Short mmCIF file of C-alpha atoms and ligand atoms in Angstrom, two decimals:
data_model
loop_
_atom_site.label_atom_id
_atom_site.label_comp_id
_atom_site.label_asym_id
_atom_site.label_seq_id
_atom_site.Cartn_x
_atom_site.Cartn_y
_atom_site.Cartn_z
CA UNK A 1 0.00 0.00 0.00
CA UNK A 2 1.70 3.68 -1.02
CA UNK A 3 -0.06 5.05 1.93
CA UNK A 4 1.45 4.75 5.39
CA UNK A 5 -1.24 5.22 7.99
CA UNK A 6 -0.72 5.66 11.73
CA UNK A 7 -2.19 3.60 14.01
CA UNK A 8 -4.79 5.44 16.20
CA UNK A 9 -3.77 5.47 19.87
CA UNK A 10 -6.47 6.07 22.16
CA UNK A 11 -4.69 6.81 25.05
CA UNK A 12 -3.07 10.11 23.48
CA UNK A 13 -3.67 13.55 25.29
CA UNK A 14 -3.35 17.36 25.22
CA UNK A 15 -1.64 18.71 28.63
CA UNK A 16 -2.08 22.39 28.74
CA UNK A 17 -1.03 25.10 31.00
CA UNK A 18 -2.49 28.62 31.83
CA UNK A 19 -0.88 30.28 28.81
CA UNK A 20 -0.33 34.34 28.37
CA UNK A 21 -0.60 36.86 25.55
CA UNK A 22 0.22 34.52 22.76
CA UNK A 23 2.82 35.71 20.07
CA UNK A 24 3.65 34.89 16.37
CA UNK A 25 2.84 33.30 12.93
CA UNK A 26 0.50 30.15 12.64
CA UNK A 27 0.10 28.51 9.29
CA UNK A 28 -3.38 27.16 8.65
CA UNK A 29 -3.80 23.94 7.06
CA UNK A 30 -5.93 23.06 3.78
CA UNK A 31 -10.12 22.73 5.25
CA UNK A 32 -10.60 19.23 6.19
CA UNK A 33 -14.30 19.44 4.85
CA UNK A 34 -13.10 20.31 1.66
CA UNK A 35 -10.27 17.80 0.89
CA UNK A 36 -12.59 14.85 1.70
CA UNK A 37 -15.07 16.04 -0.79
CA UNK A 38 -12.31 17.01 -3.72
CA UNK A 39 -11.00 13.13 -2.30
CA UNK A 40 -14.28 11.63 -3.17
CA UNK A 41 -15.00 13.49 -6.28
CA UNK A 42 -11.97 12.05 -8.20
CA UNK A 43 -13.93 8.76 -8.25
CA UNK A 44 -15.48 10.96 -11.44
CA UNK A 45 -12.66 10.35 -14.00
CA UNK A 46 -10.14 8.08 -14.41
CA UNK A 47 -6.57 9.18 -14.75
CA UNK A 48 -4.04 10.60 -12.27
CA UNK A 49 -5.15 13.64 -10.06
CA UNK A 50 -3.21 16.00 -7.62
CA UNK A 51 -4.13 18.17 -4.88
CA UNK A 52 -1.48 20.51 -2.87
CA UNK A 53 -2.05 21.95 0.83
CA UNK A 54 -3.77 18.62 1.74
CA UNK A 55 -4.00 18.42 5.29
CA UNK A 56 -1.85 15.89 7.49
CA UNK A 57 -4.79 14.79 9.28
CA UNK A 58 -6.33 11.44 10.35
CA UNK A 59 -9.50 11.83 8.27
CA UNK A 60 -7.38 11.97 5.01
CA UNK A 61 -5.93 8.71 5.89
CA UNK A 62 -8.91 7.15 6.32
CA UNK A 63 -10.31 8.67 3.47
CA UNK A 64 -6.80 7.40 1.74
CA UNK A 65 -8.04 4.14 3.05
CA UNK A 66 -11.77 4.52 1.54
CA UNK A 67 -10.58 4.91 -1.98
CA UNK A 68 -7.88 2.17 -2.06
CA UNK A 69 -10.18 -0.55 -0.42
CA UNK A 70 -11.80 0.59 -4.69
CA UNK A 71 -9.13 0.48 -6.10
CA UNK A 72 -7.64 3.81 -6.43
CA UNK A 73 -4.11 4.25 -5.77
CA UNK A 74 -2.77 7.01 -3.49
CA UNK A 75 0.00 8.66 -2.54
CA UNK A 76 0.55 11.55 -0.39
CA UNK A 77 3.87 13.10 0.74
CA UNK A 78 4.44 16.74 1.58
CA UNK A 79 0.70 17.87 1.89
CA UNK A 80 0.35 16.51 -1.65
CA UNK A 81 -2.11 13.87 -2.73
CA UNK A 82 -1.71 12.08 -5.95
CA UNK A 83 -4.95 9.74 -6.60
CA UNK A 84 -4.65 7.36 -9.83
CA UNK A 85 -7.95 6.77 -10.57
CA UNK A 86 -8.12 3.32 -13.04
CA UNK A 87 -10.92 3.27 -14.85
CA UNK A 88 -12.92 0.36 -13.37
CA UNK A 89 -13.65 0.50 -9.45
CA UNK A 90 -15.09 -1.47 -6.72
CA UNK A 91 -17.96 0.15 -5.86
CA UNK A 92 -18.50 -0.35 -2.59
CA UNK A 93 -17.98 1.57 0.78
CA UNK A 94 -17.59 -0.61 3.64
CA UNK A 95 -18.26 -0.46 7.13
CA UNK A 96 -15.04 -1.04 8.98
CA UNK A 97 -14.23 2.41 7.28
CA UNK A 98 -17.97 4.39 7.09
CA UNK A 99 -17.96 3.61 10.75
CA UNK A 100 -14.74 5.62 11.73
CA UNK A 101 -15.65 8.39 8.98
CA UNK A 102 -19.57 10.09 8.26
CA UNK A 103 -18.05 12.01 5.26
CA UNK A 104 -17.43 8.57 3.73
CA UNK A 105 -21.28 8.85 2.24
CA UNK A 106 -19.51 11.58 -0.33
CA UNK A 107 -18.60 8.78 -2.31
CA UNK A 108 -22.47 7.88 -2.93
CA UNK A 109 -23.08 10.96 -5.70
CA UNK A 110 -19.94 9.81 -7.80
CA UNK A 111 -20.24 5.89 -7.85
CA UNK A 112 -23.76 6.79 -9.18
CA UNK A 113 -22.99 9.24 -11.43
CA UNK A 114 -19.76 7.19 -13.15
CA UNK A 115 -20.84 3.49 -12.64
CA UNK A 116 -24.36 3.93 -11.81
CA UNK A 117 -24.15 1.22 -9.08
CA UNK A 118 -22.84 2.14 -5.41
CA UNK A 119 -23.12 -0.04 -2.02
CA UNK A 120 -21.71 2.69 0.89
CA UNK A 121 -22.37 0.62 4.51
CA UNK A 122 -24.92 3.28 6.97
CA UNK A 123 -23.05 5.99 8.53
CA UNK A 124 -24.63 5.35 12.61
CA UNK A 125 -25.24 8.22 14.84
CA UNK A 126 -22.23 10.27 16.48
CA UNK A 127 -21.65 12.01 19.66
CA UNK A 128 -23.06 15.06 18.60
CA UNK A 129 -26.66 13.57 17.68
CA UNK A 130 -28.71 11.89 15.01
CA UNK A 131 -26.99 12.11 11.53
CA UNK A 132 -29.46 11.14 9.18
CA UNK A 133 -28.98 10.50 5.23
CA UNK A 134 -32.53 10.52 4.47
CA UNK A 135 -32.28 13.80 2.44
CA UNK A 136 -29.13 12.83 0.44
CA UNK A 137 -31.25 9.61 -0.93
CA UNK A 138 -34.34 11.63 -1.86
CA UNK A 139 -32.29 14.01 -3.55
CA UNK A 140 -30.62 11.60 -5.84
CA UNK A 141 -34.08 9.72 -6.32
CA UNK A 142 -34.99 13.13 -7.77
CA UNK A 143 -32.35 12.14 -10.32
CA UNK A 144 -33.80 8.60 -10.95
CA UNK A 145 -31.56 6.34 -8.34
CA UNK A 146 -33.23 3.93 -6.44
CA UNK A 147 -32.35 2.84 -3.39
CA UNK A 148 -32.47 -0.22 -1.16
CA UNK A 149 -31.32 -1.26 2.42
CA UNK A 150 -29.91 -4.51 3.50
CA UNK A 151 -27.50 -5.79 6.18
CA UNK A 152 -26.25 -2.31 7.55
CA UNK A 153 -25.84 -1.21 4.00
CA UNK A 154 -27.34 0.86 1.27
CA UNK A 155 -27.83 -0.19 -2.11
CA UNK A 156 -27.94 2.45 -5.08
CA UNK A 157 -28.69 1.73 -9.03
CA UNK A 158 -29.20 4.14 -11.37
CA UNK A 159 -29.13 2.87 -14.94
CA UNK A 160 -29.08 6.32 -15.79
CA UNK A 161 -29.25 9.83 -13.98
CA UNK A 162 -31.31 12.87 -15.18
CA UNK A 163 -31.29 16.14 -14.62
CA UNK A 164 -34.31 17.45 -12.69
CA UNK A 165 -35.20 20.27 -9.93
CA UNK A 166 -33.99 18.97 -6.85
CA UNK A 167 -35.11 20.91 -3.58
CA UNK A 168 -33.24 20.56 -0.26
CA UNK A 169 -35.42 21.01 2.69
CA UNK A 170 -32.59 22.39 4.22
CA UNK A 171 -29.08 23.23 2.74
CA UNK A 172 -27.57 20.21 4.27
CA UNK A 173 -23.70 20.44 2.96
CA UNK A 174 -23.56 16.58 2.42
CA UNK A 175 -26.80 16.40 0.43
CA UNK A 176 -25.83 19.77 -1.76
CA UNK A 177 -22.53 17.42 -2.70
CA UNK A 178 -23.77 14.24 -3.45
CA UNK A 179 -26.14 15.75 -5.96
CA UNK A 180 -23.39 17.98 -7.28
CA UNK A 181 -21.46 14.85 -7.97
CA UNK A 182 -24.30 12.66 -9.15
CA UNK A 183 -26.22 15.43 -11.51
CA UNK A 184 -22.19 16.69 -13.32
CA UNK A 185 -22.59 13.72 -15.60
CA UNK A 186 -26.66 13.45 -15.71
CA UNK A 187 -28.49 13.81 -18.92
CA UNK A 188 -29.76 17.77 -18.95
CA UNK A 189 -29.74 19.85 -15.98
CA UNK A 190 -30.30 19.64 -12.92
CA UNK A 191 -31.53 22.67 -10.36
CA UNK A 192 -30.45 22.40 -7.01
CA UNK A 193 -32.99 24.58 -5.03
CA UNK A 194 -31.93 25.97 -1.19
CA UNK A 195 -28.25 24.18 -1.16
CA UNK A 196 -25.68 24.83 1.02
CA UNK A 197 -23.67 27.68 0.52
CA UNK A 198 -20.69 26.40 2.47
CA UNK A 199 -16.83 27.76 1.23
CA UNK A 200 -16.10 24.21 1.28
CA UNK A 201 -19.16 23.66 -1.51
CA UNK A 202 -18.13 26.48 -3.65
CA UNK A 203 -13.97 24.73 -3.41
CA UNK A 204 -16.16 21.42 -4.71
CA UNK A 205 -17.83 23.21 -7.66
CA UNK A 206 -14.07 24.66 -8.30
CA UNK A 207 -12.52 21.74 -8.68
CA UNK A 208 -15.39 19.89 -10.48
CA UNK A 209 -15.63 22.74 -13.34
CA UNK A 210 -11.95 22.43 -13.71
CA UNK A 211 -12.48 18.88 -14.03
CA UNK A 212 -14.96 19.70 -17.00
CA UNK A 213 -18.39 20.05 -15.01
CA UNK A 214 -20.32 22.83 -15.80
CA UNK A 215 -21.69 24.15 -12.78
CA UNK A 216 -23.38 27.31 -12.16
CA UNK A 217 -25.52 29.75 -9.50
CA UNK A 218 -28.70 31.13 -10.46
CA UNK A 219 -29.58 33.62 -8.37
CA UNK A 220 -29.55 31.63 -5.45
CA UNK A 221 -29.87 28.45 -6.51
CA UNK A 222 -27.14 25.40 -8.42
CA UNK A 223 -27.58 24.58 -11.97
CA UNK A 224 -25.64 22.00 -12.80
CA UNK A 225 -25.37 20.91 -17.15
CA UNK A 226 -24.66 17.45 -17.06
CA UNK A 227 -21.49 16.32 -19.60
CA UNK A 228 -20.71 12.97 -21.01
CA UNK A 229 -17.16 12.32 -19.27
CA UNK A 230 -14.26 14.45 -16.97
CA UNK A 231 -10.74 14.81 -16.36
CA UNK A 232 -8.62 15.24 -14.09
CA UNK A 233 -8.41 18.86 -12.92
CA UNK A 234 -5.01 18.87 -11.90
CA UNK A 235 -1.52 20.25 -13.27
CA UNK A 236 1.18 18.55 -11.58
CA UNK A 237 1.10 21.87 -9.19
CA UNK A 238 -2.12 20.19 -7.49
CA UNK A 239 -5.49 21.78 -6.74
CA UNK A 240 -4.65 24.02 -3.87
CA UNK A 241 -7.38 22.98 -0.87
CA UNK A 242 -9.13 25.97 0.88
CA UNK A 243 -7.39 27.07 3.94
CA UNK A 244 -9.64 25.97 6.82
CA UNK A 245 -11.96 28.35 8.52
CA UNK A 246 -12.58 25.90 11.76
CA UNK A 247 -9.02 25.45 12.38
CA UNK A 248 -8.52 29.08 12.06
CA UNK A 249 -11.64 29.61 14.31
CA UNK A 250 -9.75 27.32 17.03
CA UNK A 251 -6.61 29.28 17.01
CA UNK A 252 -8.83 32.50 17.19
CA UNK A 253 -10.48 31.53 20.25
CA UNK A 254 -7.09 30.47 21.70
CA UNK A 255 -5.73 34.39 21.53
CA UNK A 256 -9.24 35.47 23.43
CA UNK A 257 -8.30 33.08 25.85
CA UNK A 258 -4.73 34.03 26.00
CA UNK A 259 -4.49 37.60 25.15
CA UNK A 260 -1.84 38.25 22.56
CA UNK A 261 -1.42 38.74 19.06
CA UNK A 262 -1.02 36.15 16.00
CA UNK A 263 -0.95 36.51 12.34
CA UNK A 264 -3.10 33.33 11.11
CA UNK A 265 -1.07 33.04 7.36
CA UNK A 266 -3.74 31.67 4.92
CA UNK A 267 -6.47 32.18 7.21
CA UNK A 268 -9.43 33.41 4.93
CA UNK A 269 -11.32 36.42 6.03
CA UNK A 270 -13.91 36.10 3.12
CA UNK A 271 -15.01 33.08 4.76
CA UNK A 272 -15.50 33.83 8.14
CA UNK A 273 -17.42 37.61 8.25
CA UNK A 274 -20.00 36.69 10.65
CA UNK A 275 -17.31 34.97 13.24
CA UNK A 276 -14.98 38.19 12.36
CA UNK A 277 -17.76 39.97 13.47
CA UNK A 278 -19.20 38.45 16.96
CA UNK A 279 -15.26 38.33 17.87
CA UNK A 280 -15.12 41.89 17.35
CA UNK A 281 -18.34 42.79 19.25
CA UNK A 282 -16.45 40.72 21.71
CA UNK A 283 -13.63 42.64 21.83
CA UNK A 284 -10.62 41.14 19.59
CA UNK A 285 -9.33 43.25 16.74
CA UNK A 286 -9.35 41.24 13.74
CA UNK A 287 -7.55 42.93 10.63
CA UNK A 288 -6.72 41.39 7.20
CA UNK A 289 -2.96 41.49 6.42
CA UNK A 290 -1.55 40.12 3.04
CA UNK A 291 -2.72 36.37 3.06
CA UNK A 292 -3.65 35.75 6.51
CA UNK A 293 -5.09 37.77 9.26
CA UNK A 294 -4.10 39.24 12.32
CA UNK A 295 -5.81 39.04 15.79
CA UNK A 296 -4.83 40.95 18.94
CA UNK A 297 -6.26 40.90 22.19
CA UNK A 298 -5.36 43.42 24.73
CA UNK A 299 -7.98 43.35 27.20
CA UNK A 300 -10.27 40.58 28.63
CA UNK A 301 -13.06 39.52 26.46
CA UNK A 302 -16.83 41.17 26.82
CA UNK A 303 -19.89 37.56 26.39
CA UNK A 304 -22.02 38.10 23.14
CA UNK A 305 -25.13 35.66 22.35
CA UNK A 306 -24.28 33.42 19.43
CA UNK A 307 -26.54 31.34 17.70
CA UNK A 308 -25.86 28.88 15.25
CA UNK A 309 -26.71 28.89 11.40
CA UNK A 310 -25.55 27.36 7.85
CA UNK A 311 -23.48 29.47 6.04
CA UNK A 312 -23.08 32.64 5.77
CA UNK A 313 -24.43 32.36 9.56
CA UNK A 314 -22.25 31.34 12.44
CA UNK A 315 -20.84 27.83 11.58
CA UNK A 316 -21.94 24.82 14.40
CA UNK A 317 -18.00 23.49 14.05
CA UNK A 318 -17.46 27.26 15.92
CA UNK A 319 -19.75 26.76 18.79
CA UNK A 320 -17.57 24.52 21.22
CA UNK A 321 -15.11 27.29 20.63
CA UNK A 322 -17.38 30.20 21.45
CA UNK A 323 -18.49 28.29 25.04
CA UNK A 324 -14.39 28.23 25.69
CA UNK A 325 -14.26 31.55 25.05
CA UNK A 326 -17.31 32.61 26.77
CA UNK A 327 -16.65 30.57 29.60
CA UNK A 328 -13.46 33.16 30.70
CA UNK A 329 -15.09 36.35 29.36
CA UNK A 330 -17.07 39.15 31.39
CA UNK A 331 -20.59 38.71 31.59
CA UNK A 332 -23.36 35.80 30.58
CA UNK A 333 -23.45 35.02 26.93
CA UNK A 334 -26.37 33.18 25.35
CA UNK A 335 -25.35 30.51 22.82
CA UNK A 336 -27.85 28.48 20.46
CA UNK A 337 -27.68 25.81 18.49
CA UNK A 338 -29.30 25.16 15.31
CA UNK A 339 -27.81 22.57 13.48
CA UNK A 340 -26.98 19.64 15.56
CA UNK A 341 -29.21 19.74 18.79
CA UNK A 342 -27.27 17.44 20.38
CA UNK A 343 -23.99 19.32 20.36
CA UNK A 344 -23.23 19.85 24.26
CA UNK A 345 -21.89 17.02 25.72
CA UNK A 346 -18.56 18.73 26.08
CA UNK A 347 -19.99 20.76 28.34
CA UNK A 348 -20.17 18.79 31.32
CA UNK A 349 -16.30 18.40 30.80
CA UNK A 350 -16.06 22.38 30.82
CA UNK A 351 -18.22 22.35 34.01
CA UNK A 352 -15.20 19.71 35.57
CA UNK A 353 -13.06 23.08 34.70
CA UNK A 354 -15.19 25.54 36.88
CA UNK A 355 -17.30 26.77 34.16
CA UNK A 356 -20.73 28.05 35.23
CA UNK A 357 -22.78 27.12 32.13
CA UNK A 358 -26.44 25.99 32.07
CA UNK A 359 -28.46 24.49 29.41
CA UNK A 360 -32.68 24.73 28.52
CA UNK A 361 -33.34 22.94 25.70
CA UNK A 362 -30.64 23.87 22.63
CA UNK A 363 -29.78 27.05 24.37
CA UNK A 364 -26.35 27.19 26.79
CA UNK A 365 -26.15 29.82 29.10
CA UNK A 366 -22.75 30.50 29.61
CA UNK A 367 -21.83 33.19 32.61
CA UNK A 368 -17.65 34.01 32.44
CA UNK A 369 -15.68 33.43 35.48
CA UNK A 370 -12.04 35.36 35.93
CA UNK A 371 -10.63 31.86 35.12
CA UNK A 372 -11.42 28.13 35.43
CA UNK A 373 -9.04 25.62 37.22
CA UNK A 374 -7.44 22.82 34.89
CA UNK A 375 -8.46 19.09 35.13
CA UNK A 376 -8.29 15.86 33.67
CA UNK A 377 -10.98 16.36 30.91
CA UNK A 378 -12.63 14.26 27.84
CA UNK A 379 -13.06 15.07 24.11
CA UNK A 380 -15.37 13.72 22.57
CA UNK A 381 -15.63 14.60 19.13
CA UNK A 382 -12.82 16.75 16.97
CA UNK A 383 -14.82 20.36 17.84
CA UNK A 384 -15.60 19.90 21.35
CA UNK A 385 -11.82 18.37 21.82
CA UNK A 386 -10.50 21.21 20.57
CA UNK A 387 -12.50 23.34 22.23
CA UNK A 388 -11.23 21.59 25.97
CA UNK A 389 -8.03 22.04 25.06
CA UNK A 390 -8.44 26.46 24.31
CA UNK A 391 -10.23 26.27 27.61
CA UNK A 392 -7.31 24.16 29.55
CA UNK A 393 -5.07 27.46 28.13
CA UNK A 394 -7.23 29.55 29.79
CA UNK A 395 -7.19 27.61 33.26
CA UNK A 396 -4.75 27.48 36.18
CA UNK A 397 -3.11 24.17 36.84
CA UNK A 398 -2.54 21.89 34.11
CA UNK A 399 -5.43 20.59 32.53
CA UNK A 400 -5.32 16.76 30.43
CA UNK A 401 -7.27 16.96 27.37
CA UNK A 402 -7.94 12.63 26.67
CA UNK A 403 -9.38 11.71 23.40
CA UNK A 404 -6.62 13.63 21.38
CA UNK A 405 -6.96 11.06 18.43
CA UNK A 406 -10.60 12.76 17.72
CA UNK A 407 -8.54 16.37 17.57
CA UNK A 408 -5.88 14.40 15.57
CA UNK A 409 -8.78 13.46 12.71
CA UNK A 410 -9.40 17.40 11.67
CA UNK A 411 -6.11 18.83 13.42
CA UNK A 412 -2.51 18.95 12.39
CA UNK A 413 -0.14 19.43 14.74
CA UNK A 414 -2.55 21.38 16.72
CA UNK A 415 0.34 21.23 20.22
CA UNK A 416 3.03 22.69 17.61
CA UNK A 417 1.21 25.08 16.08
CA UNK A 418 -0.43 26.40 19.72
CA UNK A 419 3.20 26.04 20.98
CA UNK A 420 4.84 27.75 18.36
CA UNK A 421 2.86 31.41 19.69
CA UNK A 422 3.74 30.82 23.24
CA UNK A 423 1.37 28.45 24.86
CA UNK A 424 2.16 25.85 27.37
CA UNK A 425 1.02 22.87 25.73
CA UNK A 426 2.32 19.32 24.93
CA UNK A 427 1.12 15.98 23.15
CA UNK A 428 1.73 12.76 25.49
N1 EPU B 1 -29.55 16.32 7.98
C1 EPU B 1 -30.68 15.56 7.85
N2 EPU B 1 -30.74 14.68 6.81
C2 EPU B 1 -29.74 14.57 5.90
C3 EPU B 1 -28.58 15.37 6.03
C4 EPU B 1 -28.51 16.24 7.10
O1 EPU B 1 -31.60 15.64 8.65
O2 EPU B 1 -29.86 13.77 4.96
C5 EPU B 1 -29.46 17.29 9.10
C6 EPU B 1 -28.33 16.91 10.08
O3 EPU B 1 -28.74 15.96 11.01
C7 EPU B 1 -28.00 18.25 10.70
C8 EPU B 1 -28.21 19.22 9.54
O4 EPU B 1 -29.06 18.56 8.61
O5 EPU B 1 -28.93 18.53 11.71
C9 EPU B 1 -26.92 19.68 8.89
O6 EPU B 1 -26.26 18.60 8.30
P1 EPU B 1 -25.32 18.74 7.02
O7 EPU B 1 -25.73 17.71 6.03
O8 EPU B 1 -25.30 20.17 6.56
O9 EPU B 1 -23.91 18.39 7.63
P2 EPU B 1 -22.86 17.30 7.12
O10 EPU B 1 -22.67 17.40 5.65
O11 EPU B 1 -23.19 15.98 7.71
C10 EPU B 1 -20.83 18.93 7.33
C11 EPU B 1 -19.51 18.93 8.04
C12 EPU B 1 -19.71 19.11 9.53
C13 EPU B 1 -20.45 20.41 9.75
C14 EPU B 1 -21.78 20.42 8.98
C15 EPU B 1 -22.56 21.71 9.08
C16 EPU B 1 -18.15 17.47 6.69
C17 EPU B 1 -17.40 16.21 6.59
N3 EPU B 1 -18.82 17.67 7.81
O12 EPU B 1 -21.55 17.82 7.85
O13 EPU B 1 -18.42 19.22 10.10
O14 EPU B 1 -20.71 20.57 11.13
O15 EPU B 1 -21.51 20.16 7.58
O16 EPU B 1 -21.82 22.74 8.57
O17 EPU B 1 -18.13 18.29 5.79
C18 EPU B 1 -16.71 18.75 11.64
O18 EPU B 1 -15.90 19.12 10.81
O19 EPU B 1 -16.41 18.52 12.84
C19 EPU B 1 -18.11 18.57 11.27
C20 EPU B 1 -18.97 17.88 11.99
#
């Protein structure tokens, strides 16, 4: 196998220290939600494709692992990928790998849309709540799959895909790329009413245009002009991956916690207005400076209420980091989330740390102490991990974050880079 993967050890932590005004350059990695996606979509042509700034994460090893268990061939060295796509495939998705990976289901749209025949094992639930599919299927029903269940697994046919109005309850990201990838090489077009609007969607539509897709908004909705057969996008340069807006949002809330100032290099500022925003009204000066941005915090934080919406709105993947923040700032913030209702469990390990938070319903009431008091802690998802381990910066004593192979799926080098500015922070 050309890829080496790391075996996941369990017992791996964060151990942070109370950590002050925060100095320096960190270099955000390539979005983890969009190199999965760009991963799955070069199932859609055979031939050899390359994408550059690829994040060294977990997640890309398994999704490494995804495409060779069809076939594909991968190798990835210096936040390069090169995926040889042959031009048969096993078309299946199975469960030892769905079950360590949701975004696994991305592969669904293309098997349908290039071999017309898919079998992808049933993502379960997570620790975050329910994570249904239900609206993926209908969606590529719309464009004449059919689909059936059996033995943990779904099975798709299509003997062939048509264009047709497809409309998204809501703009579920994972729905809005499945039919992106399925619809690119229907017959006709296809309309893709209320999709997600996510800068990880528009890298997809990027890199699937440059592939030979012709993909399009109207007003505010996707047309998508199915084509016969693509290509590979890439030079041998590589598709450069969107810099990461959650990763960036992590380091963010580690200089409110701190104090400080960072320059964020590659951080994009076009993606993140509305966090830019609420961390202003918060008190952090946030200014754009060549490729990156600069954050500086001179004074402790003032709570805002937050509440949670799909893009352009407030991202869920920034909540946990909001609570952190919130947790150490003056005053009682109201946070609220939208998306995934069951997206708190982190907080009991917050409350271990001395934060006075409360929860009705999806609404967390979050009232800022001067500072919490470090403790042997849980994560228990990548988000809420990473979230423990801003807070444990922000606490005095030494706080053990456990669970750091969740971080580790959507994280590089999260200790480094944290390290690198000043804070007292190792990986054991
Ligand atoms: N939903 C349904 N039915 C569906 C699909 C979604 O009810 O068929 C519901 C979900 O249960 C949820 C809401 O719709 O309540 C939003 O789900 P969406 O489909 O938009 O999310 P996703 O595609 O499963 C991606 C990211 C998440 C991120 C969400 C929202 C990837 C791999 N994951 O998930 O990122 O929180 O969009 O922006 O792209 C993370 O990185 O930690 C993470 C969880």
């Amino acid at each position: 196998m050309s890829v080496v993967l790391n075996a996941v050890d369990e017992r791996g932590t964060f151990v942070t220290q109370r950590s002050r005004d925060l100095d320096g350059e960190v270099c955000i990695s390539g979005a983890k939600n969009s190199v999965l996606k760009l991963m799955a979509a070069c199932l859609l042509a055979q031939g050899r494709h390359v994408l550059a700034n690829v994040p060294d994460i977990s997640d890309v090893s398994l999704m490494c692992e995804l495409l060779e268990a069809m076939g594909v061939t991968v190798t990835r060295a210096d936040h390069r990928l090169v995926v040889d796509v042959p031009a048969e495939l096993n078309t299946e998705a199975p469960y030892h790998v769905v079950e360590r990976m949701r975004a696994s289901i991305a592969v669904l749209g293309p098997l349908l849309g290039r071999f017309g025949a898919a079998r992808v094992a049933l993502p379960g639930g997570d620790d975050f709540g329910p994570r249904p599919i239900d609206m993926h299927l209908r969606a590529l029903e719309c464009l004449g799959a059919t689909f059936s269940t059996a033995h943990g697994d779904i099975w798709g046919t299509a003997r062939t895909l048509t264009g047709a109005e497809v409309v998204l309850d809501y703009p579920s990201v994972g729905a809005t790329e499945n039919v992106l990838m399925a619809a690119v090489q229907a017959r006709g077009r296809t309309l893709i009413v209320n999709p997600a609007r996510e800068p990880e969607v528009g890298d997809l539509v990027s890199f699937l245009n440059l592939m030979g897709a012709r993909i399009g908004w109207v007003g505010d909705r996707l047309a998508v002009d199915g084509v016969e057969q693509l290509t590979p996008a890439s030079n041998d340069n590589g598709y450069w991956v969107i810099s990461d807006r959650i990763e960036a949002a992590t380091l963010l809330a580690a200089v409110g916690v701190c104090g400080g100032s960072v320059y964020l290099r590659h951080a994009a500022a076009g993606h993140m207005t509305m966090l830019i925003r609420k961390l202003t009204e918060m008190g952090m000066r946030i200014s754009v400076e060549d490729a990156g941005l600069r954050a500086t915090v001179a004074r402790r934080l003032t709570s805002a209420n937050v509440s949670t919406l799909p893009y352009p709105g407030l991202a869920t993947d920034y909540k946990p980091f909001l609570v952190s923040l919130l947790t150490t700032a003056s005053g009682v913030g109201i946070v609220t989330e939208n998306i995934f209702t069951g997206r708190f469990r982190y907080i009991d390990e917050l409350r271990r740390m001395g934060a006075d938070i409360r929860i009705e319903g999806h609404h967390a009431v979050v009232r800022g102490t001067a500072h919490l008091s470090g403790a042997p802690v849980r994560a228990h998802d990548i988000r809420a991990g990473a979230a423990l381990v801003v807070a444990g910066l922000g606490a005095e004593g030494e706080t053990e974050v456990a669970g750091a192979h969740h971080i580790e799926r959507g994280y590089e080098d999260l200790a480094g880079k944290l390290a690198g500015v000043g804070a007292v922070i190792s990986r054991r």
